[in-house]
Short mmCIF file of C-alpha atoms in Angstrom, two decimals:
data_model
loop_
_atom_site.label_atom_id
_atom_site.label_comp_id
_atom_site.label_asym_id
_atom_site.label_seq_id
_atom_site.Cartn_x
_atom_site.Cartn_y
_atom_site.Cartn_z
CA UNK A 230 97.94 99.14 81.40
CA UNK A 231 101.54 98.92 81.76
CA UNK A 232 103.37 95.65 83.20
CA UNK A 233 106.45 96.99 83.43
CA UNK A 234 106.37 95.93 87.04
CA UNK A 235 104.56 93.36 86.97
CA UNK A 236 100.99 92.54 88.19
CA UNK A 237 101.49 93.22 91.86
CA UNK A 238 101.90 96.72 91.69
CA UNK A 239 98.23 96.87 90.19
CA UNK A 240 96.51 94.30 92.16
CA UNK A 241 98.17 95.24 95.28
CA UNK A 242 99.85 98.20 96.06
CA UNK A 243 97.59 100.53 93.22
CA UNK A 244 94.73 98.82 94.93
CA UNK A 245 95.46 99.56 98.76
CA UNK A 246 95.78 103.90 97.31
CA UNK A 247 92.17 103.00 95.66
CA UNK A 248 90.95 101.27 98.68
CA UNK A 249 90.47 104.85 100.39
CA UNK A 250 92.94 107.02 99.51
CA UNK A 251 96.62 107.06 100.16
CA UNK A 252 96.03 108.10 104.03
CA UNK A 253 93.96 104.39 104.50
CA UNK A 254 97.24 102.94 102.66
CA UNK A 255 99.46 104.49 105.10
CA UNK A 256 97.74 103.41 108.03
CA UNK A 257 97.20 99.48 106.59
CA UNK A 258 101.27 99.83 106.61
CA UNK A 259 102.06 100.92 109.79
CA UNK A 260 99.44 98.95 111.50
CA UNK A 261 101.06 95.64 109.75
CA UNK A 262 104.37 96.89 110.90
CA UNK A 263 103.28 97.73 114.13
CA UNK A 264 101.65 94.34 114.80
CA UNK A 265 104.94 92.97 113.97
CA UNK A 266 106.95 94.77 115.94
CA UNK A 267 104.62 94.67 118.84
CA UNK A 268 104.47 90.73 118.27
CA UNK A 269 108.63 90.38 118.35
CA UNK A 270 108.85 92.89 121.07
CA UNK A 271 106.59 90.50 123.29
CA UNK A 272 108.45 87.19 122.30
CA UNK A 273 111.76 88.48 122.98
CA UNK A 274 110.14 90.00 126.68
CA UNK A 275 108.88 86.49 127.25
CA UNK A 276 112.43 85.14 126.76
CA UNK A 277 113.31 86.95 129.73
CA UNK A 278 114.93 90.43 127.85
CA UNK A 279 114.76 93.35 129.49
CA UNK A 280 111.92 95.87 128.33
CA UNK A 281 113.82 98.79 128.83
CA UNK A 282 116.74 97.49 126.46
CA UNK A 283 114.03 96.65 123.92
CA UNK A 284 112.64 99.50 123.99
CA UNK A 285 115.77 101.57 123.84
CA UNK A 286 117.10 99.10 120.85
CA UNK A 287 113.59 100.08 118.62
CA UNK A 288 114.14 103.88 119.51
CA UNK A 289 117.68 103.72 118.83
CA UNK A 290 116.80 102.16 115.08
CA UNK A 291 114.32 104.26 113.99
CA UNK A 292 115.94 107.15 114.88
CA UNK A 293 119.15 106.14 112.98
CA UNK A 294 117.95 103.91 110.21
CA UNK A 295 115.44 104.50 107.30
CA UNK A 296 112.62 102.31 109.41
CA UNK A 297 110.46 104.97 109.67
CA UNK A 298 110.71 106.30 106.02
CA UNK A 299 110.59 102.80 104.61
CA UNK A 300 106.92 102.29 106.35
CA UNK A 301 105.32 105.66 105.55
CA UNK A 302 106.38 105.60 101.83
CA UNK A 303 104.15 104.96 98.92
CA UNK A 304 106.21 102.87 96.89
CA UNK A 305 106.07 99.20 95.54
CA UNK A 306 109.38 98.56 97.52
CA UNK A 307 108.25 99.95 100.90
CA UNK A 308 104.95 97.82 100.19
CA UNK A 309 107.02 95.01 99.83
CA UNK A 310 109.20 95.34 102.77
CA UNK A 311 106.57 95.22 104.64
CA UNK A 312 105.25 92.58 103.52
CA UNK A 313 108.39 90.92 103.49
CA UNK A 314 108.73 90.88 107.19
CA UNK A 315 105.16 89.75 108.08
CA UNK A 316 106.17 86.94 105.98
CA UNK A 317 109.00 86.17 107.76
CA UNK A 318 108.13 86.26 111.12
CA UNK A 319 105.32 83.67 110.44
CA UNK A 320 107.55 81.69 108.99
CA UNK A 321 109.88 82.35 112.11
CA UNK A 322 106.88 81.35 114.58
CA UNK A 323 106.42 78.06 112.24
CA UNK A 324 109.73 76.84 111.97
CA UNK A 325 110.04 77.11 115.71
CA UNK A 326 106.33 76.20 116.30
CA UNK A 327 105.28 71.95 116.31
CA UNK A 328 106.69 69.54 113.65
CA UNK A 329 102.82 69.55 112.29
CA UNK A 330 102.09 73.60 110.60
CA UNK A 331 98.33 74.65 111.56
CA UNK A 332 96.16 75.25 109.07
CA UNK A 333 96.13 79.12 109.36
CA UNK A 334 100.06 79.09 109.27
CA UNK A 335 100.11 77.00 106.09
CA UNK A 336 97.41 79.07 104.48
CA UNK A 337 99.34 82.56 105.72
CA UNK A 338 102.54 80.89 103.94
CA UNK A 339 100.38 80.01 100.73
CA UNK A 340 98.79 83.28 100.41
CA UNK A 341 102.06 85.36 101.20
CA UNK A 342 104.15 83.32 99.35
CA UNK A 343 102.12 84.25 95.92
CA UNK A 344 101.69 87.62 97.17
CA UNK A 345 105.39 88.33 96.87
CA UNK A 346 105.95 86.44 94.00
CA UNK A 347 103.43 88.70 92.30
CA UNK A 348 105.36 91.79 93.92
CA UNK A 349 108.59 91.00 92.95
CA UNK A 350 109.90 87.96 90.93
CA UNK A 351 112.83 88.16 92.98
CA UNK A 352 110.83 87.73 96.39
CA UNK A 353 110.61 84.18 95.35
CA UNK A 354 114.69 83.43 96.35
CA UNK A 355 113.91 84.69 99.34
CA UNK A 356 110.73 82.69 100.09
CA UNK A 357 112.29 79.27 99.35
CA UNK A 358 115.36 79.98 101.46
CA UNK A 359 112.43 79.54 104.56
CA UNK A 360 110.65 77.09 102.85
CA UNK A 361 114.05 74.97 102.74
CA UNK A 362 114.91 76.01 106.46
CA UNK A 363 111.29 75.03 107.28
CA UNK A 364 111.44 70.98 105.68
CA UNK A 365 115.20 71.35 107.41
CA UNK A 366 113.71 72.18 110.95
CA UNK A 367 110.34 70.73 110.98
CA UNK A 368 111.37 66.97 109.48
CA UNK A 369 107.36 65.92 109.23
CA UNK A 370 105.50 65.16 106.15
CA UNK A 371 103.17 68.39 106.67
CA UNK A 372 105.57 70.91 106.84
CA UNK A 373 107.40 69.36 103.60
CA UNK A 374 103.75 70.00 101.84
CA UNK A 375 103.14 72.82 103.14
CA UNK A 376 106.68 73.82 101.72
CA UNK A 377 105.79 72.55 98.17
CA UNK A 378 102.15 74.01 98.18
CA UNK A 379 103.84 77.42 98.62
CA UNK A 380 106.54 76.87 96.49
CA UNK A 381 103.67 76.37 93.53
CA UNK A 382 101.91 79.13 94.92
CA UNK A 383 104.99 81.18 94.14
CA UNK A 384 105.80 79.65 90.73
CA UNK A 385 102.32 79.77 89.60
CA UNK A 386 101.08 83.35 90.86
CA UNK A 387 102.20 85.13 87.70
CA UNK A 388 101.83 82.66 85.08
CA UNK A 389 98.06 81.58 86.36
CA UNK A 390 96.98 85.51 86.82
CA UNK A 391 98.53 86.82 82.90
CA UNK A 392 96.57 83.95 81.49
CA UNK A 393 93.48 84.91 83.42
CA UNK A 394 93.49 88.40 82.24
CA UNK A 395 95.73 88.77 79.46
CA UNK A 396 94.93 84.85 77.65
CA UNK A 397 98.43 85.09 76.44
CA UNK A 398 98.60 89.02 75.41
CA UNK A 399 101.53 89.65 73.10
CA UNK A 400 102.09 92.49 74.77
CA UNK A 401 102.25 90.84 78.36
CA UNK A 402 105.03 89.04 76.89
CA UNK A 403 106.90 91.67 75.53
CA UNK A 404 106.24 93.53 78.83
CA UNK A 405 108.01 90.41 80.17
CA UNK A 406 110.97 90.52 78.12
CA UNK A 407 111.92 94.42 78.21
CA UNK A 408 111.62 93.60 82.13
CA UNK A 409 114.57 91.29 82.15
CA UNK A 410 116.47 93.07 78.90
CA UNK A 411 116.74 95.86 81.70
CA UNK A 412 118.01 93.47 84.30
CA UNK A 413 121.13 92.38 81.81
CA UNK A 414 121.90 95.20 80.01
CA UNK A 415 124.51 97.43 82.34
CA UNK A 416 127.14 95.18 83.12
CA UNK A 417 126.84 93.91 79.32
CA UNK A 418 126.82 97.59 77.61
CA UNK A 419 129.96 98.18 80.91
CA UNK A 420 132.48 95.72 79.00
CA UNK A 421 132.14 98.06 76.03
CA UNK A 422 133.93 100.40 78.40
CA UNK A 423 136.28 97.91 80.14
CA UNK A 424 140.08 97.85 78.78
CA UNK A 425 140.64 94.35 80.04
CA UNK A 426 138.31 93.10 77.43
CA UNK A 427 139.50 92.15 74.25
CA UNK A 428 138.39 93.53 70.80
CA UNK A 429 136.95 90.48 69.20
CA UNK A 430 134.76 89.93 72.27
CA UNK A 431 133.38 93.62 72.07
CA UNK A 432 132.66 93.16 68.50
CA UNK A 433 130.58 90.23 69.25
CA UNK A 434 128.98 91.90 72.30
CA UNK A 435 127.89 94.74 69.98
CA UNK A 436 126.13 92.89 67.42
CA UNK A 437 124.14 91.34 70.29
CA UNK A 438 123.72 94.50 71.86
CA UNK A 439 122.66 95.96 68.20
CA UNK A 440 119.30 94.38 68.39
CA UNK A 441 117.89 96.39 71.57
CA UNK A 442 119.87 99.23 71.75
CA UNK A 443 121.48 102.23 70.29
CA UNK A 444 124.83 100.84 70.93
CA UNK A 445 127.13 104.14 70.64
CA UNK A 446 124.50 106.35 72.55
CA UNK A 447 124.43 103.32 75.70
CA UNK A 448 128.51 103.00 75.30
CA UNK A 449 128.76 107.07 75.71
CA UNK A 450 126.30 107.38 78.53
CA UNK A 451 127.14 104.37 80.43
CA UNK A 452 128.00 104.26 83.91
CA UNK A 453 127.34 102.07 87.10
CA UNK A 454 124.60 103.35 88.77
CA UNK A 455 122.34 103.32 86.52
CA UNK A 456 120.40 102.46 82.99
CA UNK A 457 118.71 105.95 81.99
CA UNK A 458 120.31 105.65 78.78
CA UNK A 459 118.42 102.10 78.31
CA UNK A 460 115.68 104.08 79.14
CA UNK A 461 116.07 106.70 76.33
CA UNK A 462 117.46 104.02 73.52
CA UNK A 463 116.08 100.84 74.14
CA UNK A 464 114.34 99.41 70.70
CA UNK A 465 111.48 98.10 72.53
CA UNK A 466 110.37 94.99 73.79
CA UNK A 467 113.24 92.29 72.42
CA UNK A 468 112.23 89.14 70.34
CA UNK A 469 112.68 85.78 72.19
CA UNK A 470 115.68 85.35 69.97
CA UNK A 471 117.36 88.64 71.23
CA UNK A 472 116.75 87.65 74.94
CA UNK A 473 117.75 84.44 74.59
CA UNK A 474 121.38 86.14 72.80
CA UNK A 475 121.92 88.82 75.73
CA UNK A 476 121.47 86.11 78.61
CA UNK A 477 123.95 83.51 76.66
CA UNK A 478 126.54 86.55 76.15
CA UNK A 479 126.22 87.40 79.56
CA UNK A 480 126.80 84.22 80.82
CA UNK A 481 130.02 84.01 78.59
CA UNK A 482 131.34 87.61 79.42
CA UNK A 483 131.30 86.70 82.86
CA UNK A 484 132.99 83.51 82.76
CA UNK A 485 135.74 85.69 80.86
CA UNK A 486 135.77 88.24 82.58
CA UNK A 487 135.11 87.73 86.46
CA UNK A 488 136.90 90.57 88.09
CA UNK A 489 135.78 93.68 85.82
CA UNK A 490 131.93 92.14 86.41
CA UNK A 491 132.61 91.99 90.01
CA UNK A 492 133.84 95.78 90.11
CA UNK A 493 131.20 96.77 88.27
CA UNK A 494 128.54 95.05 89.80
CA UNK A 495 130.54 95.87 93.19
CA UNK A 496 130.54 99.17 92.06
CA UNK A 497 126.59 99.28 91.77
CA UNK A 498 125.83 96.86 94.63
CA UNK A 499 127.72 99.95 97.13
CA UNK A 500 125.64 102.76 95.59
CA UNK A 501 122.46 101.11 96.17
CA UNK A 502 123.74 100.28 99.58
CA UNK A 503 124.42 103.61 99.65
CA UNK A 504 128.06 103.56 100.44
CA UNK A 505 129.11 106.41 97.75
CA UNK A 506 132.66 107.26 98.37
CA UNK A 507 133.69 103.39 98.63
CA UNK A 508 131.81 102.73 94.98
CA UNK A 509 133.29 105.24 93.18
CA UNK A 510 136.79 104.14 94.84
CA UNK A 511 136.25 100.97 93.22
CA UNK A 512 135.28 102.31 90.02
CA UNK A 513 138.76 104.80 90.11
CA UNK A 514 136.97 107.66 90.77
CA UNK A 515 134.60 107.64 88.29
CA UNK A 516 131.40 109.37 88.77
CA UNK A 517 127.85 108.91 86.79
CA UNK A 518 126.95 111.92 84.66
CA UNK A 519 123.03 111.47 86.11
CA UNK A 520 122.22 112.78 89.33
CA UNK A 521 122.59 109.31 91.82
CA UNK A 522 119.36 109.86 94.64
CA UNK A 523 117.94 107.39 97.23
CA UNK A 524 113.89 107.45 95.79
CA UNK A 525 113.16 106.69 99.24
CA UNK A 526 114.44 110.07 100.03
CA UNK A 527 112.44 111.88 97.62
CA UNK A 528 109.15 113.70 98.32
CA UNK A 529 107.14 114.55 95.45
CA UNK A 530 104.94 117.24 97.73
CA UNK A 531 107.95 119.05 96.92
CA UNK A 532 107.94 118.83 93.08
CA UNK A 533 106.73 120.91 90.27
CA UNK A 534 106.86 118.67 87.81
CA UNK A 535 103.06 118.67 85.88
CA UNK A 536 102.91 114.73 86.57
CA UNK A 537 103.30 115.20 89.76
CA UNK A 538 101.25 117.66 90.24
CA UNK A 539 98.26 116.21 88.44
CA UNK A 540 99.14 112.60 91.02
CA UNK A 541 98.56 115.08 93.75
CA UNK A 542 95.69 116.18 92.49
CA UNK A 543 93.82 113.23 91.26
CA UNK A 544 95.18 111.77 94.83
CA UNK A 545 93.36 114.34 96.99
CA UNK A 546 96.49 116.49 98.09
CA UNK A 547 97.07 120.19 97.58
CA UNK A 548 100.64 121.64 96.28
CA UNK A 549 101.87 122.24 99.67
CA UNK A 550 100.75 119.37 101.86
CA UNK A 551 102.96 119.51 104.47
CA UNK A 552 102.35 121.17 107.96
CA UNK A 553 106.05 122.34 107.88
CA UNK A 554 107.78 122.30 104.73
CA UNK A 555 110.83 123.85 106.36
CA UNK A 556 110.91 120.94 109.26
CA UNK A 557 109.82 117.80 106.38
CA UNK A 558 112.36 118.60 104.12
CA UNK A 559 115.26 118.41 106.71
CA UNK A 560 114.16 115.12 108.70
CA UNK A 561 114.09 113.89 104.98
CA UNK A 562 117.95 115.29 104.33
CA UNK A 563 118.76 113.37 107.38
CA UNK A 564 118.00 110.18 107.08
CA UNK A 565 118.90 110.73 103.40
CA UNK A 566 122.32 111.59 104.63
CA UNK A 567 122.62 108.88 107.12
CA UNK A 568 120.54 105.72 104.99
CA UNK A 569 122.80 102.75 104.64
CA UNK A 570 122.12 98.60 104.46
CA UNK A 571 125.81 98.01 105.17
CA UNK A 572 125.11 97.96 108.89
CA UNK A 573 121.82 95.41 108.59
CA UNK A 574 123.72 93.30 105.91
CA UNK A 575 126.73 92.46 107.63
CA UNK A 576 124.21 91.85 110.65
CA UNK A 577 122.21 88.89 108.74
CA UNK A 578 125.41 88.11 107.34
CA UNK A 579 126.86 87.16 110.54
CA UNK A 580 123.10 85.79 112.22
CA UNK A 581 123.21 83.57 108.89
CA UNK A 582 126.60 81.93 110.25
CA UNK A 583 125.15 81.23 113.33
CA UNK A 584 122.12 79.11 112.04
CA UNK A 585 123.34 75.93 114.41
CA UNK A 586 122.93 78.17 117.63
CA UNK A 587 119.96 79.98 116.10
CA UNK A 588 118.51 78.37 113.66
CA UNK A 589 115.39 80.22 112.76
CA UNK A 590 116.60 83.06 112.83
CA UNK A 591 120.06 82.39 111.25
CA UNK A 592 117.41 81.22 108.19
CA UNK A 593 115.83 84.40 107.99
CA UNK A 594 119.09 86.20 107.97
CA UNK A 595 120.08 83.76 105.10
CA UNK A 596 116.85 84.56 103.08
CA UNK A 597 117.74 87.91 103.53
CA UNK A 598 121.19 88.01 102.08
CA UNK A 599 119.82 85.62 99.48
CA UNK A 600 117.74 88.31 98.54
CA UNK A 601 120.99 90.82 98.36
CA UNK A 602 122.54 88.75 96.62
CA UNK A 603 119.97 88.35 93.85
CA UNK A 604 120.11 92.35 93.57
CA UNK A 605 124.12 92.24 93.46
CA UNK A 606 123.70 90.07 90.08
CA UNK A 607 120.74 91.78 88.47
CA UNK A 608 119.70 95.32 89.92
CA UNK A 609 119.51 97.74 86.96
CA UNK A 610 120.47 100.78 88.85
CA UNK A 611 121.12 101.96 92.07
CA UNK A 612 117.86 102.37 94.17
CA UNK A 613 118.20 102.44 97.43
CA UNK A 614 114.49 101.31 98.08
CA UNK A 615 115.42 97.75 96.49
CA UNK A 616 116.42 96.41 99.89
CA UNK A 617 113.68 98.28 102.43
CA UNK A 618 113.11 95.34 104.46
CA UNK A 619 116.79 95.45 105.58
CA UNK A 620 115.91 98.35 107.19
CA UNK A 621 113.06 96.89 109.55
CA UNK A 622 115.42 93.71 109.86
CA UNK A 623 117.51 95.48 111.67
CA UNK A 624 115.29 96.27 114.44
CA UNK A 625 113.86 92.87 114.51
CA UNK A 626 116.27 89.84 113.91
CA UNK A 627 118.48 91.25 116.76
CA UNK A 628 115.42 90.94 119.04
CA UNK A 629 114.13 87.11 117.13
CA UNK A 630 117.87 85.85 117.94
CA UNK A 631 117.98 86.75 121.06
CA UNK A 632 114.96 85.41 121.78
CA UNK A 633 115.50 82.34 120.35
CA UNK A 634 119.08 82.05 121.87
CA UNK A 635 117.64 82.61 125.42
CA UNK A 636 114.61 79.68 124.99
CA UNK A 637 117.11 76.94 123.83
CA UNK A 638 119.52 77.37 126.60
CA UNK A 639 116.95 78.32 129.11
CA UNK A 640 117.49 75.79 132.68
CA UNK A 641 114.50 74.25 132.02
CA UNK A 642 114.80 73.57 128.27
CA UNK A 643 114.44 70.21 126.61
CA UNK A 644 118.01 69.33 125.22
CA UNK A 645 118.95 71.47 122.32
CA UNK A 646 118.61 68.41 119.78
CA UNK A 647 115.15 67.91 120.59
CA UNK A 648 113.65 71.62 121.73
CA UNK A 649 111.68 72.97 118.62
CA UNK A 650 113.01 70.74 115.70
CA UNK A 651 112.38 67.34 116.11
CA UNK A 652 115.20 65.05 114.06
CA UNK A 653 113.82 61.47 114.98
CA UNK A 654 112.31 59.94 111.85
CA UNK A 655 109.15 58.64 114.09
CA UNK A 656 108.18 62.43 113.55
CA UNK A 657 107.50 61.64 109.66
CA UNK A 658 104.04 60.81 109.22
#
């Protein structure tokens, strides 16, 4: 059993394909999605928005975003996504709901919250972003333990379930370790490449570097966008002592050198945002050697490749699944031509600023660029599916802030200091 990512993929996304096949799968992820939507559509309707706009607005997006790609993919980070927005539309409804969190809403946040820490370790940024913005709003003594019973939830899930089954597997741990080796090792193997870095500092970096990698091989086949040479060379899973190294000489090398880690991790944060001509402007025109794709954009109906075949096979599908091949293959080239998280970004970028007018929704923007920003420092490579949700977020927070917007300046609203978030202390019990 490989760990490589982690025991969510397994226990959750492997298990909805086993559950009854990957059409049952599909349908469990659109009709989460399409609760959602439904649910957001309705609260922004009762706030007094116009259908027709609404309507329009969720046409408009899935026709020129990824929304619709993102929720029929098989794929731990389409899984996630969707996950990640259920998530945060209950916390949206309990940050704006009574000072006191219901039972169901507490459990929902419990459960989630170690659902997506067992998805992805770096779900759990994200997740305390709205547990802060929930203690901030709420200001009663349940919602601050509801907030610490999920963060423990989070910071337990993986720890509690690899003892469980693994009672402290060696393996597990090394599993562990190669996991974040291949979070590091880009940037790190990049100052190799970097003229602004001195000699004596890439003579240190290289005896680090020594201990997991085939140095020369990684320095030749480096680039940006990508760790297929890590891949290839690695050593294997590093010691504890070897980790330990590569996160203390990464810590240093950025300190040192700030602006040639920014364009390279620039340079990697715009290809996975998809913005290809403005990364490799930033990196002077250099261009990766490996093929750069969106794995969003990829259908492997299409490939020949024996493991894929035999997935199809074992999965119930025949070699030429589609109804029209001709007809899949350019709606895929489309939105893999048009795919960006710029525009959704620099959305909860600005919804974030605007937490005092909005706050709930300003706090899910925040979590959201949290969660970019987590990607900007570690992503490995350049997959565009690392950032789904930002897809769906851009049909919905539009539609939560305006919502929100409308009931706190609505004629007959209690006073803005007093609406949803109580601040008087007689609300601490």
């Amino acid at each position: 059993m490989s760990l490589w990512y982690g025991l969510g993929y397994p226990l959750i996304t492997s298990a909805s394909i086993n559950l009854g096949g990957l059409e049952v799968a599909l349908v469990l992820r659109m009709v989460v999605f399409f609760i959602v939507l439904i649910w957001v559509a309705l609260t922004a309707m009762k706030s007094g928005s116009s259908p027709s706009i609404i309507a329009a607005w969720i046409l408009l997006c899935a026709g020129l975003t990824s929304t619709s790609i993102v929720v029929v993919t098989e794929l731990r980070d389409s899984v996630n996504a969707i996950l990640l927005t259920a998530y945060s539309v209950l916390a949206y409804t309990t940050m704006r709901g009574a000072p006191k969190p219901s039972f169901a809403s507490t459990l929902g946040l419990v459960l989630g919250g170690f659902a997506l820490a067992l998805l992805r370790v770096d779900n759990i940024p994200f997740v305390f972003v709205l547990l802060v913005g929930l203690v901030t709003l709420q200001r009663s003594s349940r919602s601050l333990l509801c907030a610490l019973a999920t963060a423990m939830a989070c910071l337990a899930a993986n720890p509690a379930l690899e003892y469980y089954l693994f009672r402290g597997d060696s393996y597990v741990q090394g599993e562990k370790r190669l996991y974040e080796e291949a979070a590091l090792i880009n940037p790190l193997v990049g100052y190799l490449n970097a003229n602004s870095v001195s000699d004596t500092d890439k003579d240190e970096l290289t005896q680090v570097l020594d201990n997991v990698i085939d140095v020369p091989y990684a320095k030749e086949h480096w680039n940006p966008f990508g760790i297929v040479y890590w891949h290839e060379k690695n050593k294997g899973a590093p010691s504890p002592q070897s980790l330990s190294q590569l996160k203390s000489v990464y810590l240093r090398m950025l300190l040192r050198y700030p602006a040639t880690y920014l364009k390279m991790r620039g340079a990697t944060m715009l290809m996975l945002l998809n913005e290809e001509r403005a990364a490799l402007r930033l990196t002077g025109g250099f261009k990766s050697a490996m093929p750069t794709e969106n794995y969003n954009f990829r259908d492997h109906l299409f490939s020949t490749r024996p493991d894929h075949v035999l997935l199809r096979e074992l999965s119930g599908l025949s070699r030429l699944d589609h109804l029209s091949q001709s007809a899949t293959k350019r709606i895929i080239d489309l939105y893999a031509s048009i795919a960006t998280h710029l525009p959704p970004l620099i959305l909860a970028g600005i919804l974030a600023m605007m937490t005092r007018r909005i706050p709930a929704t300003g706090i899910l923007a925040l979590a959201a660029v949290t969660r970019a920003g987590v990607f900007f420092l570690l992503a490995p490579a350049t997959m565009f599916a690392y950032l789904s949700e930002l897809q769906l977020f851009m049909i919905l927070l539009p539609l939560l802030a305006i919502a929100e917007w409308r009931s706190r300046n609505a004629p007959n609203s209690i006073s803005r200091s007093t609406q949803v978030y109580p601040s008087r202390r007689s609300e601490m019990r």
